[in-house]
Coordinates of C-alpha atoms in Angstrom, one line a residue:
M48 CA -30.2 1.5 26.0
M49 CA -31.6 4.3 23.5
L50 CA -34.8 2.3 23.4
L51 CA -34.9 1.8 26.6
A52 CA -34.6 5.5 27.6
S53 CA -37.1 6.6 25.0
V54 CA -39.4 4.8 26.8
S55 CA -38.6 5.8 30.5
D56 CA -37.2 8.6 31.8
A57 CA -35.3 10.1 28.4
K58 CA -32.3 10.3 30.8
L59 CA -28.6 9.6 29.0
M60 CA -25.8 10.0 31.3
P61 CA -25.1 6.7 33.5
V62 CA -25.7 7.2 37.1
V63 CA -23.0 6.0 39.6
P64 CA -23.5 4.6 42.7
N65 CA -24.9 6.6 44.9
D66 CA -22.0 5.9 48.2
S67 CA -19.3 6.7 45.1
Y68 CA -17.9 9.9 46.9
L69 CA -19.3 13.1 49.0
V70 CA -19.5 16.5 47.9
V71 CA -19.4 19.1 51.1
N72 CA -20.1 22.1 51.0
A73 CA -18.1 24.7 53.5
Q74 CA -21.0 26.9 53.6
S75 CA -23.2 24.9 55.3
S76 CA -21.5 21.9 55.5
Y77 CA -24.3 20.0 54.0
V78 CA -23.0 16.6 52.6
R79 CA -24.3 15.6 49.2
S80 CA -23.3 12.1 48.6
N81 CA -22.7 11.8 44.5
A82 CA -24.9 10.4 41.8
K83 CA -22.9 12.5 38.9
W84 CA -20.4 10.6 36.5
I85 CA -19.0 14.2 35.9
I86 CA -17.5 14.2 39.9
D87 CA -17.0 10.7 39.8
R88 CA -14.9 10.7 37.5
L89 CA -13.0 14.0 38.8
V90 CA -12.4 12.1 41.7
R91 CA -11.6 9.0 40.1
D92 CA -8.6 10.5 37.9
Y93 CA -7.9 13.1 40.5
E94 CA -3.9 11.2 40.5
S95 CA -3.6 11.5 37.7
W96 CA -4.6 15.5 37.0
M97 CA -3.0 16.8 40.6
D98 CA -0.5 19.1 40.5
A99 CA 2.9 18.5 41.4
A100 CA 2.9 20.1 44.4
V101 CA 0.3 18.3 45.8
K102 CA 1.6 14.7 44.7
K103 CA 5.4 15.2 46.4
R104 CA 3.4 16.4 50.2
L105 CA 1.4 13.3 49.3
D106 CA 4.6 11.4 49.1
E107 CA 6.6 12.6 51.8
M108 CA 3.4 12.5 54.2
L109 CA 3.1 8.8 52.7
E110 CA 7.2 7.9 53.9
E111 CA 6.0 8.7 57.3
R112 CA 2.6 7.6 57.5
P113 CA -0.7 8.1 55.8
G114 CA -3.2 11.2 57.0
L115 CA -4.9 13.6 54.8
C116 CA -4.1 16.1 51.8
I117 CA -5.7 18.5 50.7
G118 CA -5.4 20.0 47.6
V119 CA -6.6 23.3 46.8
Y120 CA -7.8 24.6 43.7
E121 CA -9.9 27.6 42.4
P122 CA -11.9 28.3 39.0
S123 CA -10.8 29.6 36.2
H124 CA -11.0 33.5 35.3
V125 CA -10.2 33.0 32.2
L126 CA -12.6 29.4 30.8
V127 CA -16.1 29.4 31.0
S128 CA -17.1 26.4 33.4
G129 CA -19.5 24.1 31.6
E130 CA -17.6 24.5 28.0
P131 CA -15.3 21.5 27.6
V132 CA -11.6 21.9 26.2
R133 CA -11.2 19.3 23.6
D134 CA -8.3 16.9 24.5
L135 CA -6.4 14.2 22.6
I136 CA -9.0 12.3 23.9
F137 CA -11.8 14.5 21.7
W138 CA -9.7 14.4 19.0
S139 CA -9.0 10.5 19.0
G140 CA -13.1 10.1 17.9
P141 CA -12.8 11.9 14.2
L142 CA -9.2 9.6 13.7
V143 CA -11.3 6.8 14.7
S144 CA -13.6 7.6 11.8
M145 CA -11.3 7.9 9.5
A146 CA -9.5 5.1 10.2
Q147 CA -13.0 2.3 10.0
M148 CA -13.5 5.0 6.8
V149 CA -10.6 3.6 5.0
I150 CA -11.0 -0.3 6.4
A151 CA -14.3 0.3 4.6
S152 CA -12.9 1.7 1.3
I153 CA -11.1 -1.7 1.1
P154 CA -13.6 -3.7 -1.0
V155 CA -14.6 -0.6 -3.1
M156 CA -10.8 -0.5 -4.3
T157 CA -10.2 -4.4 -4.5
D158 CA -13.5 -5.9 -5.7
G159 CA -16.3 -2.4 -5.6
D160 CA -18.3 -3.8 -3.6
W161 CA -19.5 -0.4 -1.5
F162 CA -22.2 -2.6 0.8
V163 CA -19.3 -2.0 4.5
L164 CA -18.4 1.8 3.4
V165 CA -22.2 2.2 3.1
I166 CA -23.0 0.6 6.6
T167 CA -19.6 2.2 8.5
I168 CA -21.4 5.2 6.4
C169 CA -24.9 5.1 8.1
G170 CA -23.5 3.8 11.7
T171 CA -20.9 6.8 12.2
F172 CA -23.8 9.1 11.3
L173 CA -26.1 7.8 13.6
A174 CA -23.3 7.5 16.3
E175 CA -22.2 11.3 15.9
T176 CA -26.4 12.2 15.6
T177 CA -26.6 10.5 18.5
G178 CA -23.7 12.3 20.6
S179 CA -25.2 15.4 19.2
L180 CA -28.3 15.6 21.2
P181 CA -28.8 18.4 23.5
A182 CA -29.7 16.6 26.1
W183 CA -26.6 15.0 26.9
A184 CA -24.6 18.8 28.1
C185 CA -28.3 19.6 29.6
E186 CA -27.6 16.5 32.1
K187 CA -23.9 16.9 32.5
W188 CA -24.6 20.1 33.5
A189 CA -27.6 20.1 35.5
C190 CA -26.7 23.0 37.7
R191 CA -26.4 26.6 38.6
R192 CA -23.4 28.5 37.5
G193 CA -21.6 31.5 39.0
T194 CA -21.6 29.8 42.4
H195 CA -19.7 31.7 45.5
S196 CA -19.9 28.6 47.2
T197 CA -16.8 26.1 48.5
F198 CA -17.0 22.6 47.8
V199 CA -14.7 19.9 49.0
L200 CA -14.4 16.7 47.0
T201 CA -13.6 13.6 48.8
R202 CA -14.5 9.7 48.5
G203 CA -15.1 9.7 52.2
N204 CA -13.6 8.7 56.1
G205 CA -10.0 7.1 55.4
S206 CA -9.4 8.3 51.8
P207 CA -6.3 10.2 51.8
H208 CA -7.1 12.6 49.5
A209 CA -9.5 15.6 49.6
I210 CA -10.4 18.2 46.7
L211 CA -10.7 21.7 47.9
I212 CA -12.7 24.2 45.5
L213 CA -12.7 27.9 46.1
G214 CA -15.2 29.9 45.3
N215 CA -14.8 32.7 43.0
G216 CA -18.2 33.2 41.3
R217 CA -17.5 31.3 38.2
S218 CA -17.9 27.9 39.5
L219 CA -20.5 25.3 39.2
N220 CA -22.9 24.5 42.0
L221 CA -21.3 20.9 42.5
E222 CA -23.5 20.9 45.3
D223 CA -26.5 21.3 42.5
L224 CA -24.4 18.5 40.2
A225 CA -24.3 15.8 43.0
V226 CA -27.9 15.2 43.3
A227 CA -29.3 12.5 41.3
S228 CA -32.5 13.9 39.9
R229 CA -32.4 16.3 37.9
T230 CA -35.4 18.3 37.0
H231 CA -37.5 17.3 34.4
H232 CA -38.6 19.6 31.6
G233 CA -41.6 18.2 29.9
Q234 CA -41.7 19.8 26.0
S235 CA -37.2 18.8 26.3
D236 CA -38.2 15.5 27.4
K237 CA -41.0 14.4 24.9
I238 CA -38.6 15.8 22.5
T239 CA -35.5 13.3 23.7
R240 CA -37.9 10.4 23.6
A241 CA -38.8 10.9 20.0
C242 CA -35.3 11.6 18.7
L243 CA -33.9 8.1 21.0
G244 CA -36.8 5.9 19.3
V245 CA -36.4 7.4 15.7
L246 CA -32.1 6.5 16.5
S247 CA -33.2 3.0 17.9
M248 CA -35.4 2.4 15.2
L249 CA -32.5 3.3 12.8
W250 CA -29.8 1.7 14.6
I251 CA -32.0 -2.1 14.5
L252 CA -32.7 -1.6 10.7
L253 CA -28.7 -0.9 10.5
L254 CA -27.9 -4.4 12.5
V255 CA -30.0 -6.0 10.6
S256 CA -28.6 -4.8 7.0
A257 CA -25.4 -6.0 8.4
A258 CA -26.8 -9.1 9.3
G259 CA -27.3 -9.4 5.8
V260 CA -23.5 -9.1 4.2
A261 CA -22.5 -12.1 1.4
S262 CA -19.0 -10.4 1.2
G263 CA -16.4 -7.9 2.7
A264 CA -17.7 -9.1 6.4
I265 CA -14.3 -9.1 7.2
Y266 CA -13.5 -5.7 6.4
L267 CA -17.3 -5.5 8.4
L268 CA -16.0 -7.0 11.8
A269 CA -12.6 -5.0 11.7
V270 CA -14.8 -1.8 11.4
G271 CA -16.5 -2.9 14.8
G272 CA -13.7 -3.9 16.5
L273 CA -11.6 -0.9 15.9
G274 CA -14.7 1.1 17.1
M275 CA -15.4 -1.1 20.4
L276 CA -11.6 -0.6 21.1
H277 CA -11.8 3.1 20.3
C278 CA -14.8 2.8 23.4
I279 CA -12.4 0.8 26.1
F280 CA -9.4 3.7 25.5
V281 CA -11.5 6.9 26.0
V282 CA -14.0 5.0 29.0
G283 CA -10.4 3.3 30.7
S284 CA -8.0 7.0 29.4
R285 CA -7.6 10.0 32.8
R286 CA -8.3 13.0 31.9
R287 CA -7.8 16.5 33.5
P288 CA -11.2 18.1 34.8
S289 CA -11.0 21.0 31.5
A290 CA -12.5 18.0 29.5
F291 CA -15.6 17.4 31.9
G292 CA -15.8 21.8 32.1
V293 CA -14.9 21.8 34.8
H294 CA -11.8 24.4 34.6
L295 CA -9.3 24.6 37.7
E296 CA -6.3 26.6 38.8
Y297 CA -4.1 25.1 41.7
R298 CA -4.0 27.4 44.4
G299 CA -1.8 25.1 47.6
V300 CA -2.1 22.5 49.2
V301 CA -2.8 21.1 53.3
G302 CA -1.3 17.9 54.7
D303 CA -0.2 16.3 57.6
I304 CA 0.7 12.6 58.8
T305 CA -2.1 12.9 61.1
V306 CA -5.7 13.7 59.7
M307 CA -6.8 16.1 62.7
G308 CA -3.7 18.1 62.2
A309 CA -4.7 18.3 58.4
L310 CA -8.4 19.3 59.2
L311 CA -6.4 22.0 61.9
Q312 CA -4.4 23.7 59.4
C313 CA -7.2 23.8 56.9
E314 CA -9.5 25.4 59.2
E315 CA -6.6 27.8 60.2
R316 CA -6.3 28.8 56.7
Y317 CA -9.7 28.7 55.5
P318 CA -12.0 29.1 57.8
A319 CA -15.1 26.8 57.8
V320 CA -14.0 23.7 55.4
G321 CA -12.1 22.1 58.5
K322 CA -14.7 22.4 60.6
A323 CA -17.0 21.2 58.0
L324 CA -15.2 17.9 57.1
L325 CA -14.6 17.0 61.2
P326 CA -18.2 15.0 60.9
I327 CA -17.1 12.4 57.7
S328 CA -13.6 11.9 59.4
F329 CA -14.8 11.7 63.1
P330 CA -17.9 10.4 63.0
G331 CA -17.8 9.9 66.8
K332 CA -16.8 12.9 70.3
L333 CA -13.6 14.3 69.8
L334 CA -10.6 13.9 72.9
P335 CA -10.7 16.9 75.2
D336 CA -7.3 18.1 74.0
E337 CA -8.9 18.4 70.5
V338 CA -11.7 20.3 71.4
T339 CA -9.9 22.8 72.6
Q340 CA -7.8 23.3 69.7
W341 CA -10.7 23.7 67.6
E342 CA -12.6 26.3 70.7
A343 CA -9.0 28.5 70.0
L344 CA -9.3 28.4 66.3
E345 CA -13.0 29.4 66.7
V346 CA -12.1 32.5 68.8
G347 CA -8.9 33.3 66.4
A348 CA -11.8 33.7 63.7
R349 CA -14.2 35.3 65.5
T350 CA -11.9 38.0 66.3
A351 CA -10.4 38.2 63.1
A352 CA -13.5 38.4 61.9
E353 CA -14.6 41.4 64.3
A354 CA -11.7 43.2 63.8
Q355 CA -12.0 43.3 59.8
A356 CA -15.5 44.5 60.5
D357 CA -13.9 47.1 62.7
A358 CA -11.2 47.7 59.9
E359 CA -14.5 48.4 57.3
T360 CA -16.4 50.8 59.1
T361 CA -13.1 53.2 60.7
E362 CA -12.6 53.5 56.0
E363 CA -16.4 54.4 56.2
D364 CA -16.0 57.2 58.8
C365 CA -12.9 58.5 57.7
A366 CA -14.4 58.6 53.7
V367 CA -17.3 60.2 54.8
E368 CA -15.2 63.0 57.2
S369 CA -12.9 63.7 54.3
W370 CA -16.3 64.1 52.0
T371 CA -17.7 66.6 54.5
A372 CA -14.3 68.5 54.9
Y373 CA -14.3 68.9 51.3
A374 CA -17.7 70.0 50.9
R375 CA -16.8 72.5 54.3
S376 CA -14.2 73.6 52.1
L377 CA -16.2 74.3 48.6
Q378 CA -18.7 76.5 51.0
A379 CA -15.9 78.4 52.6
G380 CA -14.6 79.4 49.5

């Protein structure tokens, strides 16, 4: 894989199928097909990290009839987006490496054979060096940060789940992140290709050297088997969003046994969000009473916006009048 990347596009992160999940921008109603690993893992693992209130509401709905449950989250005001939290899965890596070293040290203590230990040390060094390439972070979080846009993550029509992430100026731009292609920087790509080419050659030399082991092969097999089992464990483990640099705080839940009911409730509480999801769940024409309900929500939202604008204008006028009166009192004095 590294050798292929070194002579092709120098990409390290795997590309997921374009039709796996959808990213919806609530303000523009644009829908992006996700092709990035981080968003794929966020939605895939959602049932393991969803808030207890969301799970409770979903269970209540499933007892009657499956509908739509929208979990509402907001980016953390404390943790920085794009900087992952090191969880137990992360720390399992050094522990497994230590266990591999212990296994590889057995031939040294029993037969004085250092070959297995040297191979293990070299393999660990190459693995750590490969994982520390800056291109990994560039590809994982290849998006703008500090966005105020609100996004919805969903599997599409028929899914009982949707994840609403409110924009507060501290979020990753998930619309950017969902796009499969990334901007290439010529110099960094050349450096990445060169590093991958060198590492590939070193890995090949290591494999050739390991194939020539005369004694202690069982220990080398145990070291490799432990590493493969750990990789399977890490890939299959369910992790929280913070492990991927997406720090979310629970803010509420919107759910109904009918998808239309859930979208209407969502639109009432979070204007423009329900309307952005409407074409996904209902690509055809709406019923007359449904059209009436949506029009009523639009009128209510417009009225509320006008009232808020009038209130802000009144506050500004009052402030100007108070300052004018204060200035006149100073002149009179």
